[in-house]
Amino acid sequence: PQGLKIGVIDDGTSAMTTAIEGVKISGLKMVKLDGTVEEIQETFLKTECSVLLVGSAEDLKSVMEGRGLVCAQCSLQGGESAPKWVLVADSKGASNSQIGTYANVLGRICETRLDTGQKVCYQVGSAIPVYALDGISK
C-alpha cells in the first residue's frame, strides 16, 4: 500500500536482513527505530509508522512495555491506536498466536469462572495482528 511506513527494529540477524531486503524491494518506506524503549515509541508515533518489523518475539515484547507503540492514524476514526500489524522475522518455531500471546499484544484475557469452573475469554483493548515471516513459506 502506498504511503505505508514500517518501523524497523533491526537486531542484525540474517532473518532480519532478509526481511529488510523484502521491504526494500516492495518500495515501502522504512523508519529505523533504535534507542531506549521510550525513544523507539516516540519515533514510531512521530514518524507516523503504522506497521512494525522486529527480529523476534522478545523484541516485540520489549517495545510494547509500558505505553507500547502507538500509531498516529490507525484507529477507525483516524486517531491514535495500536499498530495495524506486526511482522516478526524469526519466530523461532512459534505460531503467530503464540508470539502475540507472549508479547501480550492480542488484547485477550482468559480466566476461569469461580462459580462454574468454565474458562471464559474476552477482548480488552486492541488486538494487534502478528505475522511470522519465516512461517509464510511453510
PDB file of C-alpha atoms in Angstrom, residues 14-133:
ATOM      1  CA  SER A  14      20.227 -12.937   8.905  1.00  0.00           C
ATOM      2  CA  ALA A  15      16.443 -13.369   9.165  1.00  0.00           C
ATOM      3  CA  MET A  16      16.093  -9.654   9.787  1.00  0.00           C
ATOM      4  CA  THR A  17      18.441  -8.782   6.919  1.00  0.00           C
ATOM      5  CA  THR A  18      16.274 -10.875   4.589  1.00  0.00           C
ATOM      6  CA  ALA A  19      13.083  -9.239   5.882  1.00  0.00           C
ATOM      7  CA  ILE A  20      14.517  -5.749   5.385  1.00  0.00           C
ATOM      8  CA  GLU A  21      15.530  -6.635   1.814  1.00  0.00           C
ATOM      9  CA  GLY A  22      11.950  -7.731   1.180  1.00  0.00           C
ATOM     10  CA  VAL A  23      10.630  -4.396   2.436  1.00  0.00           C
ATOM     11  CA  LYS A  24      13.129  -2.519   0.252  1.00  0.00           C
ATOM     12  CA  ILE A  25      12.067  -4.489  -2.820  1.00  0.00           C
ATOM     13  CA  SER A  26       8.424  -3.702  -2.099  1.00  0.00           C
ATOM     14  CA  GLY A  27       9.186   0.013  -2.204  1.00  0.00           C
ATOM     15  CA  LEU A  28       7.591   0.701   1.174  1.00  0.00           C
ATOM     16  CA  LYS A  29       9.064   3.399   3.376  1.00  0.00           C
ATOM     17  CA  MET A  30      11.153   2.219   6.334  1.00  0.00           C
ATOM     18  CA  VAL A  31      11.963   4.085   9.519  1.00  0.00           C
ATOM     19  CA  LYS A  32      14.843   2.776  11.622  1.00  0.00           C
ATOM     20  CA  LEU A  33      13.859   2.502  15.276  1.00  0.00           C
ATOM     21  CA  ASP A  34      16.592   2.353  17.902  1.00  0.00           C
ATOM     22  CA  GLY A  35      17.484   3.681  21.335  1.00  0.00           C
ATOM     23  CA  THR A  36      15.559   3.158  24.542  1.00  0.00           C
ATOM     24  CA  VAL A  37      12.052   1.733  24.527  1.00  0.00           C
ATOM     25  CA  GLU A  38      10.698   5.233  25.118  1.00  0.00           C
ATOM     26  CA  GLU A  39      12.735   6.655  22.196  1.00  0.00           C
ATOM     27  CA  ILE A  40      11.520   3.877  19.910  1.00  0.00           C
ATOM     28  CA  GLN A  41       7.912   4.501  20.947  1.00  0.00           C
ATOM     29  CA  GLU A  42       8.295   8.252  20.368  1.00  0.00           C
ATOM     30  CA  THR A  43       9.907   7.801  16.925  1.00  0.00           C
ATOM     31  CA  PHE A  44       7.225   5.301  15.834  1.00  0.00           C
ATOM     32  CA  LEU A  45       4.496   7.815  16.689  1.00  0.00           C
ATOM     33  CA  LYS A  46       6.183  10.973  15.356  1.00  0.00           C
ATOM     34  CA  THR A  47       7.176   9.425  12.015  1.00  0.00           C
ATOM     35  CA  GLU A  48       3.643   8.089  11.533  1.00  0.00           C
ATOM     36  CA  CYS A  49       4.613   4.442  11.188  1.00  0.00           C
ATOM     37  CA  SER A  50       1.685   2.052  11.037  1.00  0.00           C
ATOM     38  CA  VAL A  51       3.455  -1.334  10.865  1.00  0.00           C
ATOM     39  CA  LEU A  52       6.300  -2.776  12.930  1.00  0.00           C
ATOM     40  CA  LEU A  53       9.033  -5.167  11.748  1.00  0.00           C
ATOM     41  CA  VAL A  54      11.031  -6.859  14.517  1.00  0.00           C
ATOM     42  CA  GLY A  55      13.537  -9.685  14.670  1.00  0.00           C
ATOM     43  CA  SER A  56      11.872 -11.775  17.365  1.00  0.00           C
ATOM     44  CA  ALA A  57       9.052 -12.095  19.872  1.00  0.00           C
ATOM     45  CA  GLU A  58      11.444 -10.842  22.540  1.00  0.00           C
ATOM     46  CA  ASP A  59      11.991  -7.609  20.576  1.00  0.00           C
ATOM     47  CA  LEU A  60       8.225  -7.172  20.228  1.00  0.00           C
ATOM     48  CA  LYS A  61       7.568  -7.785  23.914  1.00  0.00           C
ATOM     49  CA  SER A  62      10.268  -5.302  24.892  1.00  0.00           C
ATOM     50  CA  VAL A  63       8.978  -2.454  22.711  1.00  0.00           C
ATOM     51  CA  MET A  64       5.383  -2.994  23.865  1.00  0.00           C
ATOM     52  CA  GLU A  65       6.325  -2.470  27.520  1.00  0.00           C
ATOM     53  CA  GLY A  66       4.563   0.331  29.358  1.00  0.00           C
ATOM     54  CA  ARG A  67       2.703   2.545  26.915  1.00  0.00           C
ATOM     55  CA  GLY A  68       3.529   0.334  23.947  1.00  0.00           C
ATOM     56  CA  LEU A  69       3.695   1.510  20.351  1.00  0.00           C
ATOM     57  CA  VAL A  70       1.116   3.992  19.160  1.00  0.00           C
ATOM     58  CA  CYS A  71       0.297   4.632  15.525  1.00  0.00           C
ATOM     59  CA  ALA A  72      -0.700   8.247  14.811  1.00  0.00           C
ATOM     60  CA  GLN A  73      -3.634   7.481  12.489  1.00  0.00           C
ATOM     61  CA  CYS A  74      -4.501   3.807  12.908  1.00  0.00           C
ATOM     62  CA  SER A  75      -7.862   3.988  14.680  1.00  0.00           C
ATOM     63  CA  LEU A  76     -11.058   3.643  12.678  1.00  0.00           C
ATOM     64  CA  GLN A  77     -11.723   7.332  13.301  1.00  0.00           C
ATOM     65  CA  GLY A  78      -8.204   8.314  12.164  1.00  0.00           C
ATOM     66  CA  GLY A  79      -6.727   8.931  15.611  1.00  0.00           C
ATOM     67  CA  GLU A  80      -4.099   7.155  17.671  1.00  0.00           C
ATOM     68  CA  SER A  81      -4.271   3.409  18.135  1.00  0.00           C
ATOM     69  CA  ALA A  82      -2.078   0.331  18.174  1.00  0.00           C
ATOM     70  CA  PRO A  83      -0.051  -0.542  15.033  1.00  0.00           C
ATOM     71  CA  LYS A  84      -2.022  -2.072  12.163  1.00  0.00           C
ATOM     72  CA  TRP A  85       0.086  -5.226  12.346  1.00  0.00           C
ATOM     73  CA  VAL A  86       3.470  -6.610  13.370  1.00  0.00           C
ATOM     74  CA  LEU A  87       5.884  -8.653  11.258  1.00  0.00           C
ATOM     75  CA  VAL A  88       8.352 -10.930  13.068  1.00  0.00           C
ATOM     76  CA  ALA A  89      11.401 -12.047  11.071  1.00  0.00           C
ATOM     77  CA  ASP A  90      12.302 -15.108  13.179  1.00  0.00           C
ATOM     78  CA  SER A  91       9.501 -16.880  15.031  1.00  0.00           C
ATOM     79  CA  LYS A  92      11.871 -19.493  16.487  1.00  0.00           C
ATOM     80  CA  GLY A  93       9.167 -22.053  15.706  1.00  0.00           C
ATOM     81  CA  ALA A  94       6.315 -20.245  17.480  1.00  0.00           C
ATOM     82  CA  SER A  95       2.962 -19.651  15.821  1.00  0.00           C
ATOM     83  CA  ASN A  96       1.583 -16.163  15.203  1.00  0.00           C
ATOM     84  CA  SER A  97      -0.801 -16.649  18.120  1.00  0.00           C
ATOM     85  CA  GLN A  98       1.964 -17.833  20.436  1.00  0.00           C
ATOM     86  CA  ILE A  99       4.090 -14.793  19.577  1.00  0.00           C
ATOM     87  CA  GLY A 100       1.167 -12.449  20.181  1.00  0.00           C
ATOM     88  CA  THR A 101       0.364 -14.092  23.494  1.00  0.00           C
ATOM     89  CA  TYR A 102       4.000 -13.982  24.634  1.00  0.00           C
ATOM     90  CA  ALA A 103       4.332 -10.303  23.694  1.00  0.00           C
ATOM     91  CA  ASN A 104       0.929  -9.525  25.216  1.00  0.00           C
ATOM     92  CA  VAL A 105      -0.435  -7.790  22.114  1.00  0.00           C
ATOM     93  CA  LEU A 106      -3.564  -9.838  21.473  1.00  0.00           C
ATOM     94  CA  GLY A 107      -5.720  -7.954  23.970  1.00  0.00           C
ATOM     95  CA  ARG A 108      -7.285 -11.211  25.051  1.00  0.00           C
ATOM     96  CA  ILE A 109      -7.761 -12.208  28.671  1.00  0.00           C
ATOM     97  CA  CYS A 110      -8.905 -15.641  29.784  1.00  0.00           C
ATOM     98  CA  GLU A 111      -9.952 -16.691  33.247  1.00  0.00           C
ATOM     99  CA  THR A 112     -11.815 -19.497  34.937  1.00  0.00           C
ATOM    100  CA  ARG A 113     -15.181 -18.605  36.428  1.00  0.00           C
ATOM    101  CA  LEU A 114     -15.311 -19.431  40.114  1.00  0.00           C
ATOM    102  CA  ASP A 115     -18.986 -20.398  40.091  1.00  0.00           C
ATOM    103  CA  THR A 116     -18.884 -22.823  37.137  1.00  0.00           C
ATOM    104  CA  GLY A 117     -15.206 -23.610  36.620  1.00  0.00           C
ATOM    105  CA  GLN A 118     -15.707 -22.719  32.942  1.00  0.00           C
ATOM    106  CA  LYS A 119     -12.932 -20.919  31.082  1.00  0.00           C
ATOM    107  CA  VAL A 120     -14.078 -17.623  29.524  1.00  0.00           C
ATOM    108  CA  CYS A 121     -12.102 -15.250  27.330  1.00  0.00           C
ATOM    109  CA  TYR A 122     -12.827 -11.674  26.357  1.00  0.00           C
ATOM    110  CA  GLN A 123     -11.241  -8.849  24.414  1.00  0.00           C
ATOM    111  CA  VAL A 124      -9.591  -5.984  26.279  1.00  0.00           C
ATOM    112  CA  GLY A 125      -8.099  -3.110  24.288  1.00  0.00           C
ATOM    113  CA  SER A 126      -6.582  -3.502  20.846  1.00  0.00           C
ATOM    114  CA  ALA A 127      -5.597  -6.795  19.288  1.00  0.00           C
ATOM    115  CA  ILE A 128      -2.561  -6.395  17.057  1.00  0.00           C
ATOM    116  CA  PRO A 129      -2.244  -8.996  14.276  1.00  0.00           C
ATOM    117  CA  VAL A 130       1.172 -10.681  14.363  1.00  0.00           C
ATOM    118  CA  TYR A 131       2.701 -12.446  11.350  1.00  0.00           C
ATOM    119  CA  ALA A 132       5.845 -14.567  11.489  1.00  0.00           C
ATOM    120  CA  LEU A 133       7.641 -14.048   8.180  1.00  0.00           C
TER     121      LEU A 133
END
